[in-house]
Tab-separated table of C-alpha atoms in Angstrom:
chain	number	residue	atom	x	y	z
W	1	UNK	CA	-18.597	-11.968	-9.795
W	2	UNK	CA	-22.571	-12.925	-9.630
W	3	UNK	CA	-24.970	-10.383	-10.864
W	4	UNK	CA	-26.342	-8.548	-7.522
W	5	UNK	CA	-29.612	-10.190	-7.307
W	6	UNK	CA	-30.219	-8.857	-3.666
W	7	UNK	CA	-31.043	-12.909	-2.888
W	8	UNK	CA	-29.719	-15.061	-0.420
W	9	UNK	CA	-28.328	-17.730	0.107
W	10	UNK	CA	-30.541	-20.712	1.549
W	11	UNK	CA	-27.533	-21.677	3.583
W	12	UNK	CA	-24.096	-20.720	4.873
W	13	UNK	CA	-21.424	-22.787	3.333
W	14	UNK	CA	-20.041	-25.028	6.106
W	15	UNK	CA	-16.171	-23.439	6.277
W	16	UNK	CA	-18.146	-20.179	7.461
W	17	UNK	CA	-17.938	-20.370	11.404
W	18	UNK	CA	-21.832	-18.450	12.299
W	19	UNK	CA	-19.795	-15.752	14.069
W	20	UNK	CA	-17.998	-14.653	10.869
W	21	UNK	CA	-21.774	-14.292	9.273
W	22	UNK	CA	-22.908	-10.536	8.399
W	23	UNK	CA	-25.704	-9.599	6.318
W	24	UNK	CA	-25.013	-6.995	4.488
W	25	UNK	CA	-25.822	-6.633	0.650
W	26	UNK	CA	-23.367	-3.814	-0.835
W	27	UNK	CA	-25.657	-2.793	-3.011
W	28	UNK	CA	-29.027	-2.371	-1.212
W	29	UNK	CA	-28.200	-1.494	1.987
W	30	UNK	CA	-30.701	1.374	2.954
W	31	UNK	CA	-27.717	2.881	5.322
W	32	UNK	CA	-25.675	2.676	2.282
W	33	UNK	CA	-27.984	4.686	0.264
W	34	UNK	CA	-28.320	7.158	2.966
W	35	UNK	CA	-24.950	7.991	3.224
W	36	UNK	CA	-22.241	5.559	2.004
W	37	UNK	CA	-19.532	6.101	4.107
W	38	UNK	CA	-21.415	6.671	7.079
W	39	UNK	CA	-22.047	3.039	6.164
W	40	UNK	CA	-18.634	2.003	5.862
W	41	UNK	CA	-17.443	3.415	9.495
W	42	UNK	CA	-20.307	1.414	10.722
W	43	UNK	CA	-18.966	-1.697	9.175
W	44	UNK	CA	-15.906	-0.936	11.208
W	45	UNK	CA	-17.192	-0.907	14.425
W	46	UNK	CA	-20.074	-3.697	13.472
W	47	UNK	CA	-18.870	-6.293	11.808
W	48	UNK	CA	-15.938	-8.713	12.089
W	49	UNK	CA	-12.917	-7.400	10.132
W	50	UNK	CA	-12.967	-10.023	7.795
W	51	UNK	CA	-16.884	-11.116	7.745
W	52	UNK	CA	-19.435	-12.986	5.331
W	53	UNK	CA	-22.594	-12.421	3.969
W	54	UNK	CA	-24.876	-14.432	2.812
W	55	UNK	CA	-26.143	-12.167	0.033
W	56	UNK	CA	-25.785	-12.087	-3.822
W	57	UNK	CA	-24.412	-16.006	-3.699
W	58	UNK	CA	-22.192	-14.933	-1.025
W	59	UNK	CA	-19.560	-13.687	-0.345
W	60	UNK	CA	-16.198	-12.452	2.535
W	61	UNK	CA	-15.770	-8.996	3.048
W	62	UNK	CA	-12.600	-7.384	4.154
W	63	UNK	CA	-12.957	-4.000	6.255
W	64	UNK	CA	-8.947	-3.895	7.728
W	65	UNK	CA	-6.406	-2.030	5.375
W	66	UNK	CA	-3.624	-4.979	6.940
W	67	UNK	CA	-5.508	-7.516	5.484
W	68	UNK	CA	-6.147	-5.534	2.098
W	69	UNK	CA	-2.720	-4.846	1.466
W	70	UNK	CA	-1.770	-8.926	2.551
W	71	UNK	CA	-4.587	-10.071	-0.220
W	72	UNK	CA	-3.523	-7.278	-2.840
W	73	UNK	CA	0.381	-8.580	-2.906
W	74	UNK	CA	-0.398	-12.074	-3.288
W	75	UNK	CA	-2.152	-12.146	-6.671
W	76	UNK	CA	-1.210	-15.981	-6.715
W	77	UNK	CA	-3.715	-16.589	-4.327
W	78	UNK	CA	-6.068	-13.808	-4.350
W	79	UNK	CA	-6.790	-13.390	-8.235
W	80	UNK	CA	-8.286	-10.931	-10.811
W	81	UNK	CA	-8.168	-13.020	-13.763
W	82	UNK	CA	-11.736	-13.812	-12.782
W	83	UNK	CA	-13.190	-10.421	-14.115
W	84	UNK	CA	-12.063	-11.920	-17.741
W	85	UNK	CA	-14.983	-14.084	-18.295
W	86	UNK	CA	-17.172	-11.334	-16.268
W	87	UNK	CA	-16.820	-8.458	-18.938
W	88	UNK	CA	-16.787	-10.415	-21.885
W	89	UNK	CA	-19.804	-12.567	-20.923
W	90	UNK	CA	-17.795	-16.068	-21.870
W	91	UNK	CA	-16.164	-18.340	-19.377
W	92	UNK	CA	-12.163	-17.843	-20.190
W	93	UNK	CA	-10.650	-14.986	-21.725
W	94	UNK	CA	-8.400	-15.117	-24.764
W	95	UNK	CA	-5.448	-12.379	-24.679
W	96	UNK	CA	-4.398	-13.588	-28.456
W	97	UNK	CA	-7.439	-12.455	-30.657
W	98	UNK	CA	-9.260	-14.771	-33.198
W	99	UNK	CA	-12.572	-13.921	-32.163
W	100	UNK	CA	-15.105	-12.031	-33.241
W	101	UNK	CA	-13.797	-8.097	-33.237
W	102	UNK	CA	-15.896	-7.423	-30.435
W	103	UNK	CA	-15.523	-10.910	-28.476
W	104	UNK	CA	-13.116	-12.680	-26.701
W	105	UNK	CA	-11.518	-9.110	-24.708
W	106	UNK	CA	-10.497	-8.930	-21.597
W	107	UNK	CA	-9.872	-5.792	-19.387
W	108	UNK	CA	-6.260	-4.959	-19.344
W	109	UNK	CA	-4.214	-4.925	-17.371
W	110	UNK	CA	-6.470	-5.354	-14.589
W	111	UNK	CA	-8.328	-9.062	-15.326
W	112	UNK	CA	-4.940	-10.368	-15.735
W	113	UNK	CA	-2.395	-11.424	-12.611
W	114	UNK	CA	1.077	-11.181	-12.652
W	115	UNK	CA	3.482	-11.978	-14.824
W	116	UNK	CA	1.361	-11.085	-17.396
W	117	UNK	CA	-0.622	-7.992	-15.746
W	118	UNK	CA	3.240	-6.588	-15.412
W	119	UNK	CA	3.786	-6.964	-19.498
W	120	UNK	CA	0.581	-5.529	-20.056
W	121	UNK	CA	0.391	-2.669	-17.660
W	122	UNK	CA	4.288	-1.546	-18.830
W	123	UNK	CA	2.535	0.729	-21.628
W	124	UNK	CA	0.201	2.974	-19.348
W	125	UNK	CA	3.213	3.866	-16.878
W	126	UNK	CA	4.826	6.777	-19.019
W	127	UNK	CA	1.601	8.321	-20.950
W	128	UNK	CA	0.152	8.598	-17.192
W	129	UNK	CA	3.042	9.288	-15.768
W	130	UNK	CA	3.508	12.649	-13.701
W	131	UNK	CA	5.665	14.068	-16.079
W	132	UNK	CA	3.554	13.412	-19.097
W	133	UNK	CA	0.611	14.621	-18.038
W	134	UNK	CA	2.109	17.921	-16.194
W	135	UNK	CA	1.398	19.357	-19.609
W	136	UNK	CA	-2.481	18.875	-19.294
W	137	UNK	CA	-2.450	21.447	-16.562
W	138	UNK	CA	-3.451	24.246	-18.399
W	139	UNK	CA	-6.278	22.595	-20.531
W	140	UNK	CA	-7.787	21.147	-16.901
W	141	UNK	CA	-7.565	25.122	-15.579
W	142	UNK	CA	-9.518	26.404	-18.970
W	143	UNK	CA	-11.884	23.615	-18.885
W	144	UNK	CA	-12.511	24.242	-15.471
W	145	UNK	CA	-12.689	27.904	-15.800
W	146	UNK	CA	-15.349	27.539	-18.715
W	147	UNK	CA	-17.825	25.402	-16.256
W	148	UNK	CA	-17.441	27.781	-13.526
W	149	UNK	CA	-18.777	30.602	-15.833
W	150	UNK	CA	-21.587	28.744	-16.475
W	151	UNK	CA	-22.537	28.435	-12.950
W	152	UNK	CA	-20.952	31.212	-11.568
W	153	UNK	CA	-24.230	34.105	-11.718
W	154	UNK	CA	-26.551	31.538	-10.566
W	155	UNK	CA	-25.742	31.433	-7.357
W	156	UNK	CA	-26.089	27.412	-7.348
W	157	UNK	CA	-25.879	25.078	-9.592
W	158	UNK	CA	-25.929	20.962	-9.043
W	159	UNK	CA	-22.182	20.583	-8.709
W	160	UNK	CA	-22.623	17.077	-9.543
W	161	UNK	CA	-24.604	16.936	-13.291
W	162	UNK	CA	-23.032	20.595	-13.734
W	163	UNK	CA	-19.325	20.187	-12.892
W	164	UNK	CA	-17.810	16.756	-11.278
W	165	UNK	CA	-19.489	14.710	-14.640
W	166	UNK	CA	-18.559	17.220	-17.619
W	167	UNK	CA	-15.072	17.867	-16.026
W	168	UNK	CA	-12.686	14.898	-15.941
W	169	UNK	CA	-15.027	12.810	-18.544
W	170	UNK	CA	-14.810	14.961	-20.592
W	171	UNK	CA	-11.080	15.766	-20.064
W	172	UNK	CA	-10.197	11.568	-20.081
W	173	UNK	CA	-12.272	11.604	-23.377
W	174	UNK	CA	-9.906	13.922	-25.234
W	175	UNK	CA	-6.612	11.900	-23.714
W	176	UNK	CA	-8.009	8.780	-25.140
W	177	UNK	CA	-9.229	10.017	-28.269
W	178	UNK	CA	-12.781	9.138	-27.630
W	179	UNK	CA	-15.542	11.143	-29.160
W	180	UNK	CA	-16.771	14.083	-26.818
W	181	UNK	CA	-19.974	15.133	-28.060
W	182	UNK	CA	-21.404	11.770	-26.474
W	183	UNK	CA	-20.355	12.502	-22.925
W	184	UNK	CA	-24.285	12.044	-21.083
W	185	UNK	CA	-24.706	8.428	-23.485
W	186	UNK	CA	-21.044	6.856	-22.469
W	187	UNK	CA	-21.626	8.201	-18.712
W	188	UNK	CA	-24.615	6.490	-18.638
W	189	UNK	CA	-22.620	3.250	-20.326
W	190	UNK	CA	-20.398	3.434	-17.255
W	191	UNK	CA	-22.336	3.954	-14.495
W	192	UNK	CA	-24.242	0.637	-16.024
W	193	UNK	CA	-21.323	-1.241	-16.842
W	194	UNK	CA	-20.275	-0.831	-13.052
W	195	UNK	CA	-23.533	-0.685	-11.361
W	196	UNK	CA	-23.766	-3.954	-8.519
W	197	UNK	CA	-27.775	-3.794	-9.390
W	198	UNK	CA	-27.791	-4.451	-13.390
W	199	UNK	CA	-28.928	-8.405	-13.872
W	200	UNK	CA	-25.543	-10.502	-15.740
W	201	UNK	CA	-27.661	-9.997	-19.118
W	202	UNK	CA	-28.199	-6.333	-18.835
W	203	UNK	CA	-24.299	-6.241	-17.938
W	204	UNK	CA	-22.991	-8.186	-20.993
W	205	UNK	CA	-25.197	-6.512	-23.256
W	206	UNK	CA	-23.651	-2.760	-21.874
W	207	UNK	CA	-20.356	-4.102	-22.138
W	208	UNK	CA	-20.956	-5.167	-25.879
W	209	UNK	CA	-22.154	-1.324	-26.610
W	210	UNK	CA	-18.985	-0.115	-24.819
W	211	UNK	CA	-16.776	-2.353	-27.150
W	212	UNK	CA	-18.898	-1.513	-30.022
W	213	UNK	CA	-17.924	2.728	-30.156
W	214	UNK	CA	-14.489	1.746	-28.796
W	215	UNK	CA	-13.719	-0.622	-31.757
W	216	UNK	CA	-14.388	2.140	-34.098
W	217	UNK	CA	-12.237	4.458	-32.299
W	218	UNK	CA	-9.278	1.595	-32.371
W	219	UNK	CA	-10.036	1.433	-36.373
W	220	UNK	CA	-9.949	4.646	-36.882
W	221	UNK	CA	-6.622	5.070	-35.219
W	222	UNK	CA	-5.083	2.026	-36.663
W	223	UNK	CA	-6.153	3.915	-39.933
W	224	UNK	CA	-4.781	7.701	-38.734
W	225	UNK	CA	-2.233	7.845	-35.592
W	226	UNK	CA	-3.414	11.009	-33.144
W	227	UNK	CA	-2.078	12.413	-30.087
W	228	UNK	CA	-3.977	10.623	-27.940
W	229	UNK	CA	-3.717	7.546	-25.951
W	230	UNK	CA	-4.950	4.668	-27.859
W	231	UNK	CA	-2.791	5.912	-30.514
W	232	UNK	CA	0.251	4.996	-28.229
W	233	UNK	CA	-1.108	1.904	-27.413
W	234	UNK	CA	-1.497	0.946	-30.650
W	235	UNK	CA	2.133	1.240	-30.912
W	236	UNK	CA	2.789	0.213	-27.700
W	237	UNK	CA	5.862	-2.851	-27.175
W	238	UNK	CA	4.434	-5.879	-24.959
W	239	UNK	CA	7.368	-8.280	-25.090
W	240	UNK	CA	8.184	-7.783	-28.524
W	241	UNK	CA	4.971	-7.057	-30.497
W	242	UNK	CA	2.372	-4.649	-31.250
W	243	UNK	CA	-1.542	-5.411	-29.248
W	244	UNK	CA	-3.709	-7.097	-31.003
W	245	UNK	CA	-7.269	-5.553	-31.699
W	246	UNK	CA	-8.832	-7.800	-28.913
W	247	UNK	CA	-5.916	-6.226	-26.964
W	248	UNK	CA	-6.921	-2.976	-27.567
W	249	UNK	CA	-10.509	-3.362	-26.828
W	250	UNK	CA	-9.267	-4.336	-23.243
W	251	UNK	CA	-7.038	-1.832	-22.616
W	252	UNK	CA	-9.893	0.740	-23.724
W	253	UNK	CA	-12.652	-0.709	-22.133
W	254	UNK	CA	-10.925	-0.145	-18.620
W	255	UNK	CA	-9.767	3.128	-19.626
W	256	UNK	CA	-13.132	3.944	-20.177
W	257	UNK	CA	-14.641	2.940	-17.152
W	258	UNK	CA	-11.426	4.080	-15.091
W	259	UNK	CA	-11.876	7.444	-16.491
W	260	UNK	CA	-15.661	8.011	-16.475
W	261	UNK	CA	-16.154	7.156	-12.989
W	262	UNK	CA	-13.148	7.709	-10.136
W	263	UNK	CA	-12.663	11.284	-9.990
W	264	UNK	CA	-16.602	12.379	-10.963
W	265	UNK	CA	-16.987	10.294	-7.381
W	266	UNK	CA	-13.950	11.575	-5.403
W	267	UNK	CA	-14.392	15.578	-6.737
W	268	UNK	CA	-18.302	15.087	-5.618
W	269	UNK	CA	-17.719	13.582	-2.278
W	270	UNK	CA	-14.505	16.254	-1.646
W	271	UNK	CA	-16.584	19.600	-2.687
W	272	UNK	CA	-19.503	17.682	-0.314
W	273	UNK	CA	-17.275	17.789	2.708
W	274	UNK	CA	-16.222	21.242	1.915
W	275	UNK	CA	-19.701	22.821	1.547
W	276	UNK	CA	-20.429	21.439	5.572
W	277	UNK	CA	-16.397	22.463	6.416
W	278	UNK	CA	-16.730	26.754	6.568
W	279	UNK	CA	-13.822	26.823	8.461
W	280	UNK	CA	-11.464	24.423	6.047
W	281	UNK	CA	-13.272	26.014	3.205
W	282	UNK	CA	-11.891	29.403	4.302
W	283	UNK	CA	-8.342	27.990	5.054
W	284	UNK	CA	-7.955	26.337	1.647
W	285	UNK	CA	-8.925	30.012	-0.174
W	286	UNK	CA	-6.304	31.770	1.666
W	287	UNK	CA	-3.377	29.018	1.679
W	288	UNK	CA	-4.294	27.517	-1.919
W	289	UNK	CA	-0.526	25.790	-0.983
W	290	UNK	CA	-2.459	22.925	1.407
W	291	UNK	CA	-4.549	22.216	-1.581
W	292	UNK	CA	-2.689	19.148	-2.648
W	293	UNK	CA	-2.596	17.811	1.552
W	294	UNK	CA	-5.770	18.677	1.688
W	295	UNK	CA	-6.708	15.989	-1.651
W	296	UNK	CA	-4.975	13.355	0.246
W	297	UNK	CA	-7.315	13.611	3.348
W	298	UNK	CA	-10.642	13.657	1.085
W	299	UNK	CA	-10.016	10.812	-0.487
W	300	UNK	CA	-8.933	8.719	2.241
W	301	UNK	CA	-12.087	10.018	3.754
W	302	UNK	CA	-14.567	9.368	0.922
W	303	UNK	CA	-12.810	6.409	-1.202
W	304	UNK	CA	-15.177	4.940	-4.255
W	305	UNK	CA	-14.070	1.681	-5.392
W	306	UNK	CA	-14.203	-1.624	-4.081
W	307	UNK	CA	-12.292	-4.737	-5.283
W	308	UNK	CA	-13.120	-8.011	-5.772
W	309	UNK	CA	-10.941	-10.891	-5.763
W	310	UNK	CA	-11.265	-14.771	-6.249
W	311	UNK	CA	-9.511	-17.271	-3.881
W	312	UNK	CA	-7.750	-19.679	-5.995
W	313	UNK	CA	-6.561	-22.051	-3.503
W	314	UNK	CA	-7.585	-22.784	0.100
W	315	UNK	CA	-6.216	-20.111	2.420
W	316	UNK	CA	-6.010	-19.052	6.012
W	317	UNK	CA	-6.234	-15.516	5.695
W	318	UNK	CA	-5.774	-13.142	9.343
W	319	UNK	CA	-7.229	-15.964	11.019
W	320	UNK	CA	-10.070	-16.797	8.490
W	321	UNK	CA	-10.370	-20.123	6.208
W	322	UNK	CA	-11.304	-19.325	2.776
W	323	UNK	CA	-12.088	-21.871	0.394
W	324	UNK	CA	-10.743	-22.636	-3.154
W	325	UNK	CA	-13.182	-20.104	-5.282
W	326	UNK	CA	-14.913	-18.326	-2.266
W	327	UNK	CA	-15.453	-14.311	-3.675
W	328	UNK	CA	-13.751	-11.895	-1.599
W	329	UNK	CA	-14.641	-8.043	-1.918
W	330	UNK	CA	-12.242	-5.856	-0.256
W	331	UNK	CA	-14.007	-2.779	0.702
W	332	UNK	CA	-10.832	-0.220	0.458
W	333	UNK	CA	-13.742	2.613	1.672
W	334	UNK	CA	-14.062	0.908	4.821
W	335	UNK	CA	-10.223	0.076	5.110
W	336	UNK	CA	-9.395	3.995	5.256
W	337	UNK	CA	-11.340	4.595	8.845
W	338	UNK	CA	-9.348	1.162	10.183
W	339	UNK	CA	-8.063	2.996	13.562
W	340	UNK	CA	-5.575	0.544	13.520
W	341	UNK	CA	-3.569	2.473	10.462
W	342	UNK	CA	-5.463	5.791	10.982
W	343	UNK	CA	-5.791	7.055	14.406
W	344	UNK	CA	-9.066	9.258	14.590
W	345	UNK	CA	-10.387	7.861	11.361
W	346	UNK	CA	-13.542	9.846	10.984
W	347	UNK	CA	-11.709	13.379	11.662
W	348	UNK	CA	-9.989	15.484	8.621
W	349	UNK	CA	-6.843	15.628	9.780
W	350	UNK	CA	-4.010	17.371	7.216
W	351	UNK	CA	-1.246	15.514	6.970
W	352	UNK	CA	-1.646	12.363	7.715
W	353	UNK	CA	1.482	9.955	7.474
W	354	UNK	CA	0.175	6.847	6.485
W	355	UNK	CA	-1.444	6.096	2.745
W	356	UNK	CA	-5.241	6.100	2.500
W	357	UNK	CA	-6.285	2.945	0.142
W	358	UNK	CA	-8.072	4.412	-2.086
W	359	UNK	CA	-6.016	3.824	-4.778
W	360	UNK	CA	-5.558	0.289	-3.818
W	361	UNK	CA	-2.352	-1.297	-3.404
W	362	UNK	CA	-0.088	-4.037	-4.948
W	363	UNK	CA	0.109	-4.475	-8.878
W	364	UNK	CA	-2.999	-3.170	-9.697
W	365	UNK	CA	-2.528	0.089	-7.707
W	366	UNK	CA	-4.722	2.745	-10.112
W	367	UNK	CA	-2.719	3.418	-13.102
W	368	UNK	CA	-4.518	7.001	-13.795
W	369	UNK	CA	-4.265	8.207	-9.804
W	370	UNK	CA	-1.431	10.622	-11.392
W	371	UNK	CA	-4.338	12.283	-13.592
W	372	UNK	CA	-6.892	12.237	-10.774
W	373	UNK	CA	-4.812	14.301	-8.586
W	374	UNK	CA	-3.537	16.742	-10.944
W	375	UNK	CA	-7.463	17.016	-12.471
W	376	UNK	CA	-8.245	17.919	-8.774
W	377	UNK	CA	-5.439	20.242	-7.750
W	378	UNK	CA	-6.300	22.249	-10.152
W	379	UNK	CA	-9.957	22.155	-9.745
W	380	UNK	CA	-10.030	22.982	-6.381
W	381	UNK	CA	-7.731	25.549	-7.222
W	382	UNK	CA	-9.921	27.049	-9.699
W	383	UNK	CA	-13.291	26.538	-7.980
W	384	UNK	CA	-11.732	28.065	-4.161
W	385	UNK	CA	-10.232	31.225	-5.754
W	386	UNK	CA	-13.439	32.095	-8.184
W	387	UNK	CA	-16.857	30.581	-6.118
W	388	UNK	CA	-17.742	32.546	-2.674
W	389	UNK	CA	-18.511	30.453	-0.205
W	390	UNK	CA	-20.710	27.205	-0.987
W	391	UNK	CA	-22.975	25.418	1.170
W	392	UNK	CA	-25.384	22.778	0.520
W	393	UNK	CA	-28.802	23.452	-0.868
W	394	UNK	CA	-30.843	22.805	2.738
W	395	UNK	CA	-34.103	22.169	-0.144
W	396	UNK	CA	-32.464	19.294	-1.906
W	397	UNK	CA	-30.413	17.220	0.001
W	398	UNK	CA	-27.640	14.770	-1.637
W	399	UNK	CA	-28.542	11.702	-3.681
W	400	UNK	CA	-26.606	8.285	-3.179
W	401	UNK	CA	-25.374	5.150	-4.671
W	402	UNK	CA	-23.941	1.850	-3.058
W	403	UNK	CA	-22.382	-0.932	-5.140
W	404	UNK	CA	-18.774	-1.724	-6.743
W	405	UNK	CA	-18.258	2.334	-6.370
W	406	UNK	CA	-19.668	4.442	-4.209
W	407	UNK	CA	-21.402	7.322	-5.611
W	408	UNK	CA	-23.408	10.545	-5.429
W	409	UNK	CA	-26.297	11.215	-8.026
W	410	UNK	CA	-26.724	14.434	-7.237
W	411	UNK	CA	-25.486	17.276	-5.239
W	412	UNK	CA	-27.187	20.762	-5.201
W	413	UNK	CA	-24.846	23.837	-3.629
W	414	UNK	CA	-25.981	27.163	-3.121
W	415	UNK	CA	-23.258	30.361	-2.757
């Protein structure tokens, strides 16, 4: 996808009927940086449900979770392979090795399209399965635990520096095997590795740090197996074979960015809602049991990542022409407060039938959404039955950032 360059274009491509047009830049908006999803209900009831705009080369946007899941499942049409050349700053990737250690990755499984996204997402499945990771539970309550104490006498504390970073990051870190006494520098990796703001330049030159500290993890496991993650990879079986280093930088890269950005998002915008929601606040202390319901809700409610696709082929899609290598970004956010799948979009309402999308859907449906919900079970868990009741600071509002994911920067509580 182009670098977000916040320009646009001179003039709309001719398949784009004017009443289709939209201008909205995902990364600038000022509503966006106000309040994101505030942003992305507006989009509902604003825009057309499958719209264009003209900004950052242009691009379609898709706002209706029908339409999502119709472009997800056909990955013939709609494809990922795209974001292969986009990491790895070169034009095509190579999934066999034989460049440079540090060149020639791609992100796996998710710049790849099925068949071959299938073979190469078979190895995640059990490590992140439910059942493997069940045993984590009591290292998430500790760690947990041991950031609470350090908030705890305060009184307040910004949850989002203070808890929803050091938390899961640094709890992904140690499943991986990555190096956690570097937690602030490889947050700071991610956040520019995914920002929609960072020129194509700035990009490639993040992504070549990132693959720099995760090749000398990969050595030093191919040297000494752990129990960790890329240690199973390593030995991991795709159709008959061991991955190849190039392999493993892909597989690691998205691990890293998977796990250093999802749930420090979702846990932010959750605790958010329940520091202006007394009443639910109260009701989750003394029935800890609608905990994991209550998960669901938030993050169909406050979903982070958007998808982008690229049209291979000319396709009618709901009703819309798109052309052979038109950009599509399917804004899952926006998707969850559809009225047509969720009636009463913008309420909380516990249990709720009908999936949220923030997890996508189709073959690359989040591999580590097993993790993310057990990490935040037991959170909330933690944080409900120890902290009295929270409430935003009124001095220093929330902080917010648009783009690929949606964000907060910062989120001072007081208790």
């Amino acid at each position: 996808m182009s670098a977000f360059s916040g320009q646009k274009l001179d003039k709309i491509p001719a398949h784009v009927p004017p009443e289709l047009v939209y201008e909205y830049d995902n990364a600038r908006d000022p509503r966006m940086l106000e309040d994101p999803h505030a942003r992305m209900r507006s989009l509902i009831r604003e825009a057309p449900p499958i719209f264009f705009s003209p900004f950052n080369g242009g691009m379609w946007f898709v706002t209706r979770k029908k339409a999502i899941v119709d472009i997800t499942m056909n990955p013939e049409v709609y494809s990922n392979s795209f974001l292969a050349a986009a990491a790895s700053g070169e034009h095509k990737g190579d999934h066999a090795g034989g460049h440079k250690e540090q060149q020639g990755f791609v992100m796996l499984p998710i710049a790849t399209d099925p068949p071959q996204h299938t073979a190469y997402r078979a190895p995640l499945n059990q490590p992140l399965a439910a059942k493997t990771l069940a045993g984590l539970e009591t290292a998430i309550r500790d760690m947990t635990n041991e950031l609470i104490d350090k908030v705890l006498a305060a009184g307040r504390c910004d949850f989002f520096s203070e808890i929803a970073e050091p938390l899961p990051v640094t709890l992904f870190m140690k499943l991986a095997g990555m190096p956690t006494g570097r937690l602030a520098e490889f947050r700071d990796l991610a956040t520019q590795a995914t920002s929609a703001t960072v020129d194509a330049a700035t990009r490639e030159m993040t992504f070549k740090r990132i693959a720099g500290i995760l090749a000398e993890v990969i050595k030093a496991r191919q040297e000494k197996r752990e129990d960790d993650l890329i240690s199973k990879l390593l030995d991991a079986n795709i159709q008959g074979r061991n991955p190849t280093f190039q392999e493993m930088l892909g597989y690691s890269i998205t691990l890293f960015l998977g796990g250093l950005e999802t749930v420090v998002n979702a846990l932010s915008f959750g605790v958010r809602h329940l520091a202006r929601d007394q009443e639910l606040q109260a009701k989750l202390r003394t029935e800890p049991g609608l905990i994991p319901g209550a998960i669901e809700e938030l993050l169909r409610l406050y979903g982070i990542a958007s998808t982008p696709r690229r049209v291979m082929r000319d396709e009618v899609c709901h009703g819309v022409q798109f052309k052979q290598g038109d950009m599509v970004l399917l804004l899952l956010p926006a998707a969850n407060y559809d009225d047509a799948a969720f009636p009463n979009p913008e309420q909380f309402i516990l249990g709720r039938k009908d999936p949220h999308q923030t997890f996508n859907t189709g073959p690359h449906r989040c591999v580590g959404l097993n993790l993310a919900r057990l990490e935040m079970k037991v959170f909330y868990e933690e944080w409900l039955k120890r902290v009295p009741p929270f409430r935003l600071d009124p001095q220093a509002p929330p902080r917010f950032m648009g783009g690929f994911n949606l964000a907060i920067t910062s989120l001072p509580l007081i208790w």
